[in-house]
Structures are given as structure tokens and as C-alpha cells.
CSV table of C-alpha atoms and ligand atoms in Angstrom, one decimal:
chain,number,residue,atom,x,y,z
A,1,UNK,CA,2.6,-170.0,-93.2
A,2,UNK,CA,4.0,-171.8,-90.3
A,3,UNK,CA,7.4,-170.6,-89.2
A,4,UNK,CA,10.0,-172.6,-87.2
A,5,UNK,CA,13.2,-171.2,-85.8
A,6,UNK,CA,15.6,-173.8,-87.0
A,7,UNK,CA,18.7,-174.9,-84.6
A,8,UNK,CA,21.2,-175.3,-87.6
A,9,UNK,CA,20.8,-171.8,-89.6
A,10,UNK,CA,20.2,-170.2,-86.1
A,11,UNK,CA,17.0,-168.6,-87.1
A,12,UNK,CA,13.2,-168.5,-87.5
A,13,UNK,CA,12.0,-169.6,-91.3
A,14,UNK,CA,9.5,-170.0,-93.4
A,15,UNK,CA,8.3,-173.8,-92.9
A,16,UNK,CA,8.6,-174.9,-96.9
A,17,UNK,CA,8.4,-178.5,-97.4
A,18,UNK,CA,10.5,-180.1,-100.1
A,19,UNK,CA,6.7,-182.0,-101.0
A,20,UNK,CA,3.5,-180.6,-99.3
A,21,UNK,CA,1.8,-183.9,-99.7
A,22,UNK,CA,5.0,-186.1,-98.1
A,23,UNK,CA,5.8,-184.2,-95.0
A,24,UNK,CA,8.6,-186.4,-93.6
A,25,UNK,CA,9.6,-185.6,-90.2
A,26,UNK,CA,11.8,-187.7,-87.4
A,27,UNK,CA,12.1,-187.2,-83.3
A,28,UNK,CA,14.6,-189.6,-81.6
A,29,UNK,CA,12.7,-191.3,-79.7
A,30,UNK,CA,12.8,-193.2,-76.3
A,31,UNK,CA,15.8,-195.7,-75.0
A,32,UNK,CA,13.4,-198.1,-72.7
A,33,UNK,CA,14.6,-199.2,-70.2
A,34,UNK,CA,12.9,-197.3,-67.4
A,35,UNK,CA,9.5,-195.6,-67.0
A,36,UNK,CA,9.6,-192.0,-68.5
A,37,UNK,CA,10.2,-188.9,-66.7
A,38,UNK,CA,8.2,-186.0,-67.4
A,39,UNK,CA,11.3,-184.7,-69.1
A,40,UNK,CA,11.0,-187.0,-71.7
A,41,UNK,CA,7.2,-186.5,-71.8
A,42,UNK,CA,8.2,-182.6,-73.3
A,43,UNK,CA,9.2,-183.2,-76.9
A,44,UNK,CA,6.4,-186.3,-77.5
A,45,UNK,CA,4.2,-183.7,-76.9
A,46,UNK,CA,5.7,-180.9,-78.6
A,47,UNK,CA,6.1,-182.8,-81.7
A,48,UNK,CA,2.7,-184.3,-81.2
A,49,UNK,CA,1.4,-180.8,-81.7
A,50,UNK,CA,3.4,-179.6,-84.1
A,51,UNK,CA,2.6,-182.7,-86.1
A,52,UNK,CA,-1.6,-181.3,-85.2
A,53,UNK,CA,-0.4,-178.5,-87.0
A,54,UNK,CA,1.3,-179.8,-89.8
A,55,UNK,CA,-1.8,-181.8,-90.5
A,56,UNK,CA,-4.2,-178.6,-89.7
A,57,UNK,CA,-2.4,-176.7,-92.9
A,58,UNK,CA,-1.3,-179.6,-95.0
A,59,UNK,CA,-4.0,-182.2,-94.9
A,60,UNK,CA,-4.6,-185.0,-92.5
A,61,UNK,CA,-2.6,-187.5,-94.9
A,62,UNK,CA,0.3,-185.2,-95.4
A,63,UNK,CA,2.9,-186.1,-92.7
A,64,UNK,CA,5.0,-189.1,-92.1
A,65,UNK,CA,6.3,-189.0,-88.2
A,66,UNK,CA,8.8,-191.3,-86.9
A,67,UNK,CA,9.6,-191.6,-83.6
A,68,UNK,CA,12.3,-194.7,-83.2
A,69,UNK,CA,12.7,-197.0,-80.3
A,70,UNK,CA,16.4,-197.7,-79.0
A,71,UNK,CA,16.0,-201.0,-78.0
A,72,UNK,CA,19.2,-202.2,-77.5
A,73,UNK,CA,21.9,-199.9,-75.5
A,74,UNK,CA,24.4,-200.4,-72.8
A,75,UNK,CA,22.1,-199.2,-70.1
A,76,UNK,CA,19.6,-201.4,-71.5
A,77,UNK,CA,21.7,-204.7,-70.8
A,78,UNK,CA,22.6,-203.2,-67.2
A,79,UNK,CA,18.8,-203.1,-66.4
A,80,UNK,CA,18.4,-206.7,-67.9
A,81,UNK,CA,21.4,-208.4,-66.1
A,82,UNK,CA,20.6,-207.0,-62.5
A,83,UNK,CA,17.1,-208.2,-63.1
A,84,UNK,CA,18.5,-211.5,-64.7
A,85,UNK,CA,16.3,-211.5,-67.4
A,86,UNK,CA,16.8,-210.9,-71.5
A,87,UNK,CA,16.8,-207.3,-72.6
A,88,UNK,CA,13.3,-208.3,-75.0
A,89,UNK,CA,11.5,-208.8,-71.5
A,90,UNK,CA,13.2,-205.1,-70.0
A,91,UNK,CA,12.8,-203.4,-73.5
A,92,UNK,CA,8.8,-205.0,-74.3
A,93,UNK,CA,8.2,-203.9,-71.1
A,94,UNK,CA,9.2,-200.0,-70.7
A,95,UNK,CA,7.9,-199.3,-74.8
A,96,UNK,CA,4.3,-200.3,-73.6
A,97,UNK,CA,4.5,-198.2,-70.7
A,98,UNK,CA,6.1,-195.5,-72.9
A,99,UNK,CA,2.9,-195.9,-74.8
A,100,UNK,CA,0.4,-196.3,-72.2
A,101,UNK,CA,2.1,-192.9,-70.7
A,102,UNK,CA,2.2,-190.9,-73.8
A,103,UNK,CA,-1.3,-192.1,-74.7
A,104,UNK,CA,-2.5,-190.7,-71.2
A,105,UNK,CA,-1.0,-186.8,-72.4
A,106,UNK,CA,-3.0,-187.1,-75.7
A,107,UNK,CA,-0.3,-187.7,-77.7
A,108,UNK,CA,-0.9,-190.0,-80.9
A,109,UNK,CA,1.6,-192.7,-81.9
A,110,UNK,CA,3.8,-191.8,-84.7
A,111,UNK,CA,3.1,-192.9,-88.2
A,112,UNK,CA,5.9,-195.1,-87.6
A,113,UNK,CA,8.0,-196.2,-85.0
A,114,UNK,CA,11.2,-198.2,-85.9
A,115,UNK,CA,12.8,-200.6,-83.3
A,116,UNK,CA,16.3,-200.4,-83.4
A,117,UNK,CA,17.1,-204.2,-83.6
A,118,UNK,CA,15.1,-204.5,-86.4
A,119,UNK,CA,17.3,-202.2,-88.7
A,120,UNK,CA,20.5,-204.1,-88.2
A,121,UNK,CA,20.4,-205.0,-91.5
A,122,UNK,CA,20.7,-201.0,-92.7
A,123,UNK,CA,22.7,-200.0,-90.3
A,124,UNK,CA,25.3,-202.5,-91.2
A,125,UNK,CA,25.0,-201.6,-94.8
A,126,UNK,CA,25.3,-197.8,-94.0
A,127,UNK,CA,28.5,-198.5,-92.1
A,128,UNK,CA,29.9,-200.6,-95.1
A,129,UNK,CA,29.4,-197.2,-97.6
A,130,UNK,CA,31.1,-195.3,-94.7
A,131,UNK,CA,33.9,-197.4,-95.0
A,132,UNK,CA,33.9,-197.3,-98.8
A,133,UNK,CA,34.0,-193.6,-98.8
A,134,UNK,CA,36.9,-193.4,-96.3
A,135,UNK,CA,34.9,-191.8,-93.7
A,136,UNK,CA,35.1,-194.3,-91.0
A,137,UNK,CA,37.8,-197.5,-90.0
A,138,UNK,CA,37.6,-200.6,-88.5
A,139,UNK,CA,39.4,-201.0,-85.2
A,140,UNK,CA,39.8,-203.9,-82.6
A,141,UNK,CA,36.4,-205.2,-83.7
A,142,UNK,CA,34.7,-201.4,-83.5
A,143,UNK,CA,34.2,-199.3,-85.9
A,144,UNK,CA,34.7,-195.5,-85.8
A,145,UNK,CA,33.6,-192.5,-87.9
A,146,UNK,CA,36.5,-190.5,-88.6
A,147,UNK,CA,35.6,-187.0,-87.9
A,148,UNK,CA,38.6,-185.6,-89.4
A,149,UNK,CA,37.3,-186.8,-92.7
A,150,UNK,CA,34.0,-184.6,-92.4
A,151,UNK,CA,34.8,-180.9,-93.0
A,152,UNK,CA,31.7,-180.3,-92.0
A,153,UNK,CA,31.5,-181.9,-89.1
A,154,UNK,CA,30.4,-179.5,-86.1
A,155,UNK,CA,27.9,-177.6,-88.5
A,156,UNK,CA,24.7,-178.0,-86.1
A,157,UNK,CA,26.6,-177.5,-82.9
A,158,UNK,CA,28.6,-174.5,-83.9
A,159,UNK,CA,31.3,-175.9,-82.0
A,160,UNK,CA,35.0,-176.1,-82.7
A,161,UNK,CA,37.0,-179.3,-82.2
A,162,UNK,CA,38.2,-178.9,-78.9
A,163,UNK,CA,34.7,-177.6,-77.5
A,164,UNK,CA,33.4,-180.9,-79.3
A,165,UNK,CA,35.8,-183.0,-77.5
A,166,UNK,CA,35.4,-181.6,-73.7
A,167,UNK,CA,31.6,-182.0,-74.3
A,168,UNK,CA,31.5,-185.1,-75.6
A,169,UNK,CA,33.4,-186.2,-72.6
A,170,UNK,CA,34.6,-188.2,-74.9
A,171,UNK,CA,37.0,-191.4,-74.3
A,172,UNK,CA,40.6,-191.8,-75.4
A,173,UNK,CA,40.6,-195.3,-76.8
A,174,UNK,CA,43.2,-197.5,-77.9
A,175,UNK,CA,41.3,-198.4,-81.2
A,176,UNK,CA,40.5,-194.5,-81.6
A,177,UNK,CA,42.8,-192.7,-84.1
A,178,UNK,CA,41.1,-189.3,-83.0
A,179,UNK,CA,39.5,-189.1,-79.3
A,180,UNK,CA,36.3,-187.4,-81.2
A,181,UNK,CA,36.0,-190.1,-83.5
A,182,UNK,CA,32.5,-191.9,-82.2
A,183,UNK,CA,31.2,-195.6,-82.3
A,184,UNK,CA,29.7,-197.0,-85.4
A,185,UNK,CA,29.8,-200.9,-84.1
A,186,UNK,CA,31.1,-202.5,-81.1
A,187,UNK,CA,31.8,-206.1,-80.3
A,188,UNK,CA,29.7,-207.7,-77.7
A,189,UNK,CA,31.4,-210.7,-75.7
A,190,UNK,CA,29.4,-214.0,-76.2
A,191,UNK,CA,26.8,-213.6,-73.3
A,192,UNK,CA,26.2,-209.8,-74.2
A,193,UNK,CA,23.0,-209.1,-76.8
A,194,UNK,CA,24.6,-209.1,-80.4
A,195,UNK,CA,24.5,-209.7,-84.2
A,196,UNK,CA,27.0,-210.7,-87.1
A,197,UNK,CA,28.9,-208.6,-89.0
A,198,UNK,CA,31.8,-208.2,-91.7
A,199,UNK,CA,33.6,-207.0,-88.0
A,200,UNK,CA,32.5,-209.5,-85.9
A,201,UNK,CA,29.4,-209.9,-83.4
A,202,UNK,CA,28.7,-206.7,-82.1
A,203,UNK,CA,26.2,-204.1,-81.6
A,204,UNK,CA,25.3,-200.7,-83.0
A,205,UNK,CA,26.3,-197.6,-81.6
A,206,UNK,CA,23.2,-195.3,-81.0
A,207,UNK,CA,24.0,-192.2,-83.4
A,208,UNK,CA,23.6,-195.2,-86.6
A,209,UNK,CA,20.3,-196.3,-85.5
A,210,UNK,CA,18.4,-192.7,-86.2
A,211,UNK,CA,20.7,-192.3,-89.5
A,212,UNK,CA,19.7,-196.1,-90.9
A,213,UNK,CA,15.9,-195.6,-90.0
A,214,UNK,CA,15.6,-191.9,-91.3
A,215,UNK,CA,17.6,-193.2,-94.7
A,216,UNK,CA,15.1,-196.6,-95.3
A,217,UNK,CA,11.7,-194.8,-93.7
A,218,UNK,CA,11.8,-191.6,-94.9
A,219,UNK,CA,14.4,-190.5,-97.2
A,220,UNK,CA,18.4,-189.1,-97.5
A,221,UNK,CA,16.8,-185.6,-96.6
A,222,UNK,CA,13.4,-185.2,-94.4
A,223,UNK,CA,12.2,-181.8,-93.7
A,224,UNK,CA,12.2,-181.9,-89.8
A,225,UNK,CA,14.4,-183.2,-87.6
A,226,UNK,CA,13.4,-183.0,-83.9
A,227,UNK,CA,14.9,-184.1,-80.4
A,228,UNK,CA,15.8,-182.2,-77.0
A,229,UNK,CA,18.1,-179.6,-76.7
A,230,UNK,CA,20.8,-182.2,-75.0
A,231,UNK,CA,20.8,-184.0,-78.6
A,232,UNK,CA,22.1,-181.5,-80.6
A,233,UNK,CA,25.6,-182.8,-79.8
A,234,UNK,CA,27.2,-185.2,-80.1
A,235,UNK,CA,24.2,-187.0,-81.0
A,236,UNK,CA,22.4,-185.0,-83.9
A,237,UNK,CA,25.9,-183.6,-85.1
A,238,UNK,CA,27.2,-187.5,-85.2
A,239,UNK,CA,23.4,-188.2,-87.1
A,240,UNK,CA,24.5,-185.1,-90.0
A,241,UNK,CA,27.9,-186.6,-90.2
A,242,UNK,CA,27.0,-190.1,-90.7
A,243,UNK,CA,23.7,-189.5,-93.4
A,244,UNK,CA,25.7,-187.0,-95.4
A,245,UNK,CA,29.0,-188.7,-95.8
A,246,UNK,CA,27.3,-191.9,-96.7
A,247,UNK,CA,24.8,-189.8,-99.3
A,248,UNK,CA,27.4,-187.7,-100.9
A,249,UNK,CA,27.0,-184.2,-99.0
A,250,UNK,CA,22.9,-184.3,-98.9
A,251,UNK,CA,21.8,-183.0,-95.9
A,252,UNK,CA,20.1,-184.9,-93.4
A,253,UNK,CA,17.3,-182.1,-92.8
A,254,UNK,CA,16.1,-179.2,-93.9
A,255,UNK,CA,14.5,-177.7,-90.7
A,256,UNK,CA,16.5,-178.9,-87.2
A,257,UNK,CA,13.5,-178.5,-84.1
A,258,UNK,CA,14.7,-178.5,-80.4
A,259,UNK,CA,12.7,-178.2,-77.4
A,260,UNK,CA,14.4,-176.9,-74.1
A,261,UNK,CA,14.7,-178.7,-70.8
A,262,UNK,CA,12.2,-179.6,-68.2
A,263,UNK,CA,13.9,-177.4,-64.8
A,264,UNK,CA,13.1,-179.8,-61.9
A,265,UNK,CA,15.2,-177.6,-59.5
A,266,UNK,CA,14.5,-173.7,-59.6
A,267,UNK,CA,11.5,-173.5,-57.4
A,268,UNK,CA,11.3,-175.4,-54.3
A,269,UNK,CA,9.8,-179.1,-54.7
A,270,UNK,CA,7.3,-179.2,-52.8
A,271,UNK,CA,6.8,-181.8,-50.1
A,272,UNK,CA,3.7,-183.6,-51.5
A,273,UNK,CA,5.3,-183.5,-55.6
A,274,UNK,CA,8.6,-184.8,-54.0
A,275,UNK,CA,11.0,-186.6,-56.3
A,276,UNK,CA,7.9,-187.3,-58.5
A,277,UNK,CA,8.4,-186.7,-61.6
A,278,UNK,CA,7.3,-189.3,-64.0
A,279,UNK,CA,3.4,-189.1,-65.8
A,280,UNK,CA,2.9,-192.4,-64.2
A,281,UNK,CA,3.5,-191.2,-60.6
A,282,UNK,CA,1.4,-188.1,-61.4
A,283,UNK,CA,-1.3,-189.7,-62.8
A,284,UNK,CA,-1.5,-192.3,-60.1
A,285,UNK,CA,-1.6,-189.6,-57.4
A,286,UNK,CA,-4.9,-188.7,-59.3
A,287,UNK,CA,-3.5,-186.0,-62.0
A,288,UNK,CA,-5.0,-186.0,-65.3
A,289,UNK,CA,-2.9,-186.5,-68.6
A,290,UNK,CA,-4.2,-183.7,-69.7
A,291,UNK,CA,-3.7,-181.4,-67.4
A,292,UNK,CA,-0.2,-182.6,-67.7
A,293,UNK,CA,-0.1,-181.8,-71.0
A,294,UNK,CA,-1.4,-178.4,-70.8
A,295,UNK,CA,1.4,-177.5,-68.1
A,296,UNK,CA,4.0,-179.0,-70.9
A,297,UNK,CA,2.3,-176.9,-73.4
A,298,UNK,CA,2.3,-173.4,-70.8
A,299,UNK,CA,5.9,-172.6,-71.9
A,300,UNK,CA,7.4,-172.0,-75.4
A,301,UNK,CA,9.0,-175.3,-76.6
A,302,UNK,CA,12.4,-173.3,-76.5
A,303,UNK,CA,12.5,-172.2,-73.3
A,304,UNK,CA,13.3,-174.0,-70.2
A,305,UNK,CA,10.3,-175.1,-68.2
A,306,UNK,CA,9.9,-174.5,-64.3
A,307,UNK,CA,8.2,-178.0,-63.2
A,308,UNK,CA,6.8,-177.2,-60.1
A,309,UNK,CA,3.0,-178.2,-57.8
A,310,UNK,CA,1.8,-174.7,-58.8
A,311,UNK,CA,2.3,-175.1,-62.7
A,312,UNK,CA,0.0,-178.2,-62.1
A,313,UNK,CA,-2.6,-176.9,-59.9
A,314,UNK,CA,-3.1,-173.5,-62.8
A,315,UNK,CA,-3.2,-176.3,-65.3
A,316,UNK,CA,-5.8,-177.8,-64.3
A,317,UNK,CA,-7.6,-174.4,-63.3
A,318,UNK,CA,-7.3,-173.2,-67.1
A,319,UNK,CA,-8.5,-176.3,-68.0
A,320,UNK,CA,-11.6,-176.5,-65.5
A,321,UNK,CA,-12.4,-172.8,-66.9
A,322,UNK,CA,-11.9,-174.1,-70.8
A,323,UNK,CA,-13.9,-176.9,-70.0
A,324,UNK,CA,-16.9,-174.8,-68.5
A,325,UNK,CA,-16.4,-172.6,-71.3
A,326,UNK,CA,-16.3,-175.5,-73.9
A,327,UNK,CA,-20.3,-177.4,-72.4
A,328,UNK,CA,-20.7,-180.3,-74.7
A,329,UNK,CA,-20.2,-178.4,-77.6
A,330,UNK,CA,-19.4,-179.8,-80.8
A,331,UNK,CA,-16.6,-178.9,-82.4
A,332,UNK,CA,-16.9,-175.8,-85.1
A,333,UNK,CA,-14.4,-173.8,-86.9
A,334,UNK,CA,-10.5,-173.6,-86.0
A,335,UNK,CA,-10.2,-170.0,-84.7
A,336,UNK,CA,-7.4,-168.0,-86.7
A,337,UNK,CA,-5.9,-166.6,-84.2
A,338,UNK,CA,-5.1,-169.9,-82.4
A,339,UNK,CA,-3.4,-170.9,-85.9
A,340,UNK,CA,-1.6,-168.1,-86.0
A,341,UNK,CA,0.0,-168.4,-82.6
A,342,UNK,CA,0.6,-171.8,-83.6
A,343,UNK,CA,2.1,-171.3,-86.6
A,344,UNK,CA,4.9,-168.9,-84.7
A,345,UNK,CA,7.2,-171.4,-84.3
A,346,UNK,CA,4.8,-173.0,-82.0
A,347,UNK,CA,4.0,-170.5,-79.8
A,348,UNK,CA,1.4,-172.7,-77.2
A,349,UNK,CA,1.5,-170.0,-74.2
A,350,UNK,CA,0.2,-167.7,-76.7
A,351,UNK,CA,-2.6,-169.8,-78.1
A,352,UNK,CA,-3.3,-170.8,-74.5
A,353,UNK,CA,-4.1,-167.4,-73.9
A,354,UNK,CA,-5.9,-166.9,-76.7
A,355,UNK,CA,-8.0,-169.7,-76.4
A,356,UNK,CA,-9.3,-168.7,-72.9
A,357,UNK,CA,-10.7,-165.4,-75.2
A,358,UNK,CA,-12.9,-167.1,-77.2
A,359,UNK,CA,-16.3,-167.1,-76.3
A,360,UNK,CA,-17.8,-169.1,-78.9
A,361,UNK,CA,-17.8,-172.8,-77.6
A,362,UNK,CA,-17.8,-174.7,-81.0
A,363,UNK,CA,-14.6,-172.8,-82.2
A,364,UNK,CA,-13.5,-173.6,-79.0
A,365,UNK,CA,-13.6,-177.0,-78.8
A,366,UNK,CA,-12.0,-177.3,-82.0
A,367,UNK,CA,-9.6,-174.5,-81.3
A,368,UNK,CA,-8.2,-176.7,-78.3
A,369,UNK,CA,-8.4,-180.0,-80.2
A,370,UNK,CA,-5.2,-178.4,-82.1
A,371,UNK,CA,-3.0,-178.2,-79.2
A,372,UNK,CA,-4.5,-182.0,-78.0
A,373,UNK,CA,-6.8,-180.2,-75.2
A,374,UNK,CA,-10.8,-180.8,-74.8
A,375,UNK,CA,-10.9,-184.0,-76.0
A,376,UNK,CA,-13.3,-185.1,-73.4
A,377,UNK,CA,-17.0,-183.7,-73.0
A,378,UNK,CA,-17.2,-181.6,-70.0
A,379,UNK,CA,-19.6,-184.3,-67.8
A,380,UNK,CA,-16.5,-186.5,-68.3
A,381,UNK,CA,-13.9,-184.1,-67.3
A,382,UNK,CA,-15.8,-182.7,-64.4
A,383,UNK,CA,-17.6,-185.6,-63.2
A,384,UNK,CA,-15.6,-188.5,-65.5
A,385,UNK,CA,-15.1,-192.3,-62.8
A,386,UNK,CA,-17.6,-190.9,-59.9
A,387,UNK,CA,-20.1,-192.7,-58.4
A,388,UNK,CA,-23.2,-190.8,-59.9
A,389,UNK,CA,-26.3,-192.5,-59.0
A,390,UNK,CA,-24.7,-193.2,-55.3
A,391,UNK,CA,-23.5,-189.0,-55.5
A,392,UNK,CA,-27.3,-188.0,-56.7
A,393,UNK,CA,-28.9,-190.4,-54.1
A,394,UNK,CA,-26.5,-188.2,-51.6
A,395,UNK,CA,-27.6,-184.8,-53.1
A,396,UNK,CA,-31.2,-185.8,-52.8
A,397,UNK,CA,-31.0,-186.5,-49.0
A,398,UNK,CA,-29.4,-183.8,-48.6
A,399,UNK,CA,-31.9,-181.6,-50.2
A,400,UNK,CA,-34.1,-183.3,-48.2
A,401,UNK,CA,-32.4,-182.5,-44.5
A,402,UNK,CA,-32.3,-179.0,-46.1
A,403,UNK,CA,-36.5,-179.0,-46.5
A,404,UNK,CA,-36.7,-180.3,-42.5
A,405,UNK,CA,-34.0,-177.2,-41.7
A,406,UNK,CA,-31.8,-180.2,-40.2
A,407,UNK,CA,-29.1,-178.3,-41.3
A,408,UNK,CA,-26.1,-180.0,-39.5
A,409,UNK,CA,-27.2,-183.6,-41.4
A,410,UNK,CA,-27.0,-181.4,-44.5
A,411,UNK,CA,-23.9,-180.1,-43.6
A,412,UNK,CA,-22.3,-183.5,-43.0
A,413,UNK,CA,-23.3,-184.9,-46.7
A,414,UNK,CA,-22.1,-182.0,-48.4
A,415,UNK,CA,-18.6,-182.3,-46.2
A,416,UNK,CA,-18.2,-186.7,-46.7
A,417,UNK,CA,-18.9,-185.6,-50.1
A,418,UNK,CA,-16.2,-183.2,-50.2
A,419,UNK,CA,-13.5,-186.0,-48.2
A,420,UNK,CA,-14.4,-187.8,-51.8
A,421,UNK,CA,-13.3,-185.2,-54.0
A,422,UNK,CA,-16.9,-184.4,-55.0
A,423,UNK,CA,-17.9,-180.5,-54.8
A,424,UNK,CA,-21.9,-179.6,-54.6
A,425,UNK,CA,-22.6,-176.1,-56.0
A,426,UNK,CA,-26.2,-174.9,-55.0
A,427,UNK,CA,-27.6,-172.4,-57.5
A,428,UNK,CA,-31.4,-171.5,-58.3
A,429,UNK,CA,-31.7,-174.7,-60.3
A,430,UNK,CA,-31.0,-177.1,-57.6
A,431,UNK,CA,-27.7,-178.6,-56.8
A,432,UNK,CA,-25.8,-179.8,-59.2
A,433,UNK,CA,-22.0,-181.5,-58.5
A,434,UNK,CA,-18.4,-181.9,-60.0
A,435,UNK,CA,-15.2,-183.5,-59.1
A,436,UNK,CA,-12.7,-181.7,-57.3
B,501,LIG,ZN1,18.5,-189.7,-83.0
């Protein structure tokens, strides 16, 4: 039984889908206009592995995932008019690196991933039953949701109205009958990226986008809802408002998931990491996704995660050790305890832990493949882009200077081999090599 500690109820629970063989579950997804941070990296991994598990105890065809793509926002037009260019060419851009990045920490694509300018059509039509209910107004060529109309409104948050409005930080407005009523549609002047509507031409505001897609790919109620922990409001509470006023009080979703922030500042940065903090700068100074991944994975999903030089360099330790551990082995059965860690509202430092128990290699390897880990043999992980027939032609003269006792020649190979990152390990089989 998987458990999940669910944001809304404010507790751990049973993990009960409303049908076993449709999981549906949404994570708001990426606004692309710049590369990702490793911030943003957290909760495509998280999810990615809860979705592992999901599939682990339901079947491999029993979960939708959506992750949407905001493709059209203010900061996207910013980034398109300082580089003069239309917001397709920015937005095209930044969701292939998103991929490319995301790919390089094992994380699978989503079932589905809706771009938001391709769901105008639903988002308009959602707005037009808000309107019909009484639950939002048209104003100056916006329209608002009127929070006053929701008693329910501040349900996820647990906040009252005037802790909503000081941290929404959120605009008076002359078309604003309340200062917490937020965005549905906004005009766009005739240069700005924008569609038709019964209000004008105009643009979405970004809580619709996640309620139109969740309603048209997945249902009026999904069973998980996930995001960061900076989502939760306004922007998941404005999501609950808008889905269940325009379904007649169902609720947008049964089980709400947060993961906690990446913590860039409580241990000093260290010179070489610097301000480096996206997977593309990390993998280009010669990090591995995955070892990436594993440090994402080293805290509970919850809890705030120290990013700091050392959390990498133990990654990559644990993983060397896992990958010694693991050989070539083919992957066997899924050890139980590993599950069971998992299935503790996703507990990865405890599976981590657990995983560096096992002895047996084949449940290994398969044990890991649940948190996205060991996907590689070990040859590749240890020796994966070298030069091999150039390193063995190396080792060989090397044994060689050894056999005259021209030890200083010996010495040299063994140390240019080292200034290439390549480390020779002499045991009573010969010598045998591995990257660094
Ligand atoms: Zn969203």
C-alpha cells in the first residue's frame, strides 16, 4: 500500500485510486523560457519516481501523467522581444532543452504533455461556464474569478483572506472588484501574442491553463495533483477554485503532492560550483545526470534540500559503490524492502540506504531501476566515452616499463593517465582501469 502525505487534508493516507487501472495524475509543468535550474529539476524527478512506483504496484499501463508546458506568459514575451524574435522560436527552444535536460536525470516524458496554446479553445470555454455560474466577471477586456463567490476558496492553503492577499502580493486593479480576485483572460495590444475571444484578443492567465488541460486530459477529478511547495498558493488554490466552480463542487484532486525547495544558500557555495546551478552547467563541467539525480533523490521530497559540491561528490560515491556492487548483472526481483521505503510517502533516503544493503546484484539492479538509478552497465558507468584501445595500449607499456624496473616511465603513464581522469588499479590480475 503506498501512502502519501497529502498537502490538502494535512496528513499521510492510504494511496486509493478512484480506478486502479486509470491512475490519472498532473504536475504543472515548466514555463520555457530559460534553461532549467536544478530547482526545477526536483519535482520532474520526484514525480518521475513516484510515477516508477505507481507503475511498480499498479501495472505498467495503469498511470496517465501529464506534465503541461506554459508556453505563452508575460516573461515569455519579455525574453522574445529583447531577443526580437517570436515567442514559438524562445518557447521551441527552452522545451527541447527542458527535455534534453530531464532526459539526462533519467526522467521519462510524461504520458502527455499539453502545450498551453494549444488548449485555448478549453480554456475559453471553461471561462464561459465561470461566467454562467456567477463565479467570475468580465472587466476592461479581463476577466476575473470572483473569490468571494467560492466559500471554499483558501481550502489547500489554509489561509484566511488577508494572509491570501499579502501573499499573493496581489495587485489592486481598476477592473478588480476584490484585490484577491485573479486573472482569467487579459487583453493583449495588437503586437503582443494573442487569440480571440467573446472579451476580445487576449491571453490566458496561467492558473486556467492547468484547470482546462486537467478537465479535457484527464478528468473533473484526477487522483494526484503534484507541483512545488511555492504552488500551493495562489496557484493550486486558484487551480481548486476554478475546476470546482466550473464542475459543480467536484474536487479537482483527491491526493495534493508537494515537494520542498532546492536550498542554494545554507552551506557555503563553493568556488568551483559557483552560481552553477542548472543540469546543463553540471553536466557540461563533466557531472553525470545521474548522479544528479541521486543527490535530488538523497533528501525526502518534503524536506528542503541543501545543494551543495559535497552532496555531489557523495552522490557519485554511492553510486560508484552501487555500481561495483551492481557488475553487469541482470536485473532480478524488486527487493521489498526498497518498496516499502518507497511506498512511505516516497521515502528515497531510506531506500537509498537500503539499497546499498543488498548484496545480491540482480535484486539490485532492479531494486535501483525503481528510483531511475543503474540504468547503465557498470563498463559504461565506470569506463562509458574513454579512449579504451588508446588507455589499454597505455597500460600495456606501462606493464612493460614495470618488467624492465624503469619505474619512473611507469610512473609517468600511470600519472598522464590520471591528468585524463583515468585511474589504473593494480591487483593480482593485472591492471585493470576506470574513470575518475
Ligand atoms: Zn498548474
Amino acid at each position: 500500500m503506498i501512502r502519501l502525505y497529502d498537502t490538502l487534508t494535512r496528513r499521510k493516507r492510504d494511496f486509493v485510486p478512484a480506478d486502479p487501472k486509470r491512475i490519472t495524475m498532473y504536475v504543472c509543468g515548466p514555463t520555457v523560457y530559460g534553461r532549467a535550474h536544478i530547482g526545477n529539476a526536483r519535482p520532474a524527478v520526484v514525480f518521475d519516481t513516484l510515477a516508477r512506483l505507481i507503475r511498480h504496484e499498479f501495472g505498467p499501463d495503469s498511470l496517465i501523467y501529464a506534465r503541461n508546458v506554459t508556453d505563452v506568459d508575460d516573461k515569455i514575451i519579455a525574453a522574445a522581444e529583447a531577443e526580437g524574435v517570436d515567442p514559438s522560436v524562445i518557447t521551441e527552444r527552452y522545451e527541447r532543452h527542458y527535455l534534453e535536460d530531464m532526459g539526462a536525470l533519467g526522467v521519462a516524458p510524461p504520458t502527455i504533455a499539453p502545450r498551453a496554446t494549444e488548449e485555448i479553445g478549453p480554456m475559453i470555454a471553461m471561462i464561459e461556464k465561470l461566467l454562467a455560474g456567477g463565479y467570475a466577471y468580465a472587466a476592461q477586456g479581463h476577466v476575473l474569478f470572483d473569490v468571494t463567490k467560492d466559500p471554499a476558496y483558501g481550502i489547500l492553503s489554509h489561509r484566511d483572506r488577508e494572509q491570501m492577499i499579502a501573499g499573493a502580493r496581489v495587485e489592486v486593479a481598476p477592473y478588480k472588484r476584490d484585490p484577491a480576485d485573479f486573472v482569467l483572460w487579459k487583453p493583449s495590444d495588437p503586437d503582443v501574442i494573442g487569440w480571440d475571444s467573446p472579451w476580445g484578443r487576449g491571453r490566458p492567465g496561467w492558473h486556467l491553463e492547468c484547470s482546462a488541460m486537467i478537465e479535457r486530459h484527464l478528468g473533473e477529478t484526477i487522483d494526484i495533483h503534484g507541483g512545488g511547495l511555492d504552488l500551493i498558493f495562489p496557484h493550486h488554490e486558484n487551480e481548486i477554485a476554478q475546476s470546482r466552480c466550473a464542475h459543480g463542487g467536484a474536487a479537482l484532486a483527491r491526493y495534493w503532492v508537494h515537494n520542498g525547495f532546492v536550498d542554494f544558500g545554507s552551506e557555503k557555495m563553493s568556488k568551483s560550483l559557483g552560481n552553477v546551478v542548472t543540469p546543463a552547467e553540471l553536466l557540461a563541467q563533466g557531472h553525470k545526470g545521474e548522479t544528479l539525480r541521486l543527490a535530488l533523490l538523497s533528501a525526502h521530497y518534503r524536506s528542503p534540500l541543501p545543494w551543495t559540491e559535497t552532496l555531489i561528490d557523495q552522490s557519485k560515491t554511492v553510486l560508484d559503490r552501487l555500481y561495483r556492487a551492481a557488475g553487469d548483472a541482470e536485473a532480478g526481483e524488486i527487493d521489498a524492502e526498497v518498496v516499502e521505503a518507497l511506498s512511505d510517502d516516497l521515502n528515497t533516503p531510506a531506500a537509498l540506504t537500503r539499497l546499498q544493503a543488498i548484496d545480491d546484484a540482480a535484486t539490485l539492479k532492479a531494486s535501483a531501476s525503481l528510483l531511475g538509478l543503474l540504468g547503465s552497465g557498470a563498463d559504461e558507468w565506470f569506463r562509458g566515452g574513454a579512449d579504451e584501445s588508446g588507455i589499454e595500449a597505455k597500460i600495456a607499456e606501462r606493464a612493460q616499463a614495470k618488467a624492465n624496473r624503469d619505474f619512473a616511465i611507469a610512473d609517468r603513464i600511470r600519472d598522464e593517465l590520471k591528468a585524463e581522469g583515468i585511474v589504473l588499479e593494480d591487483g593480482p590480475g593485472g591492471t585493470t582501469w576506470r574513470k575518475e
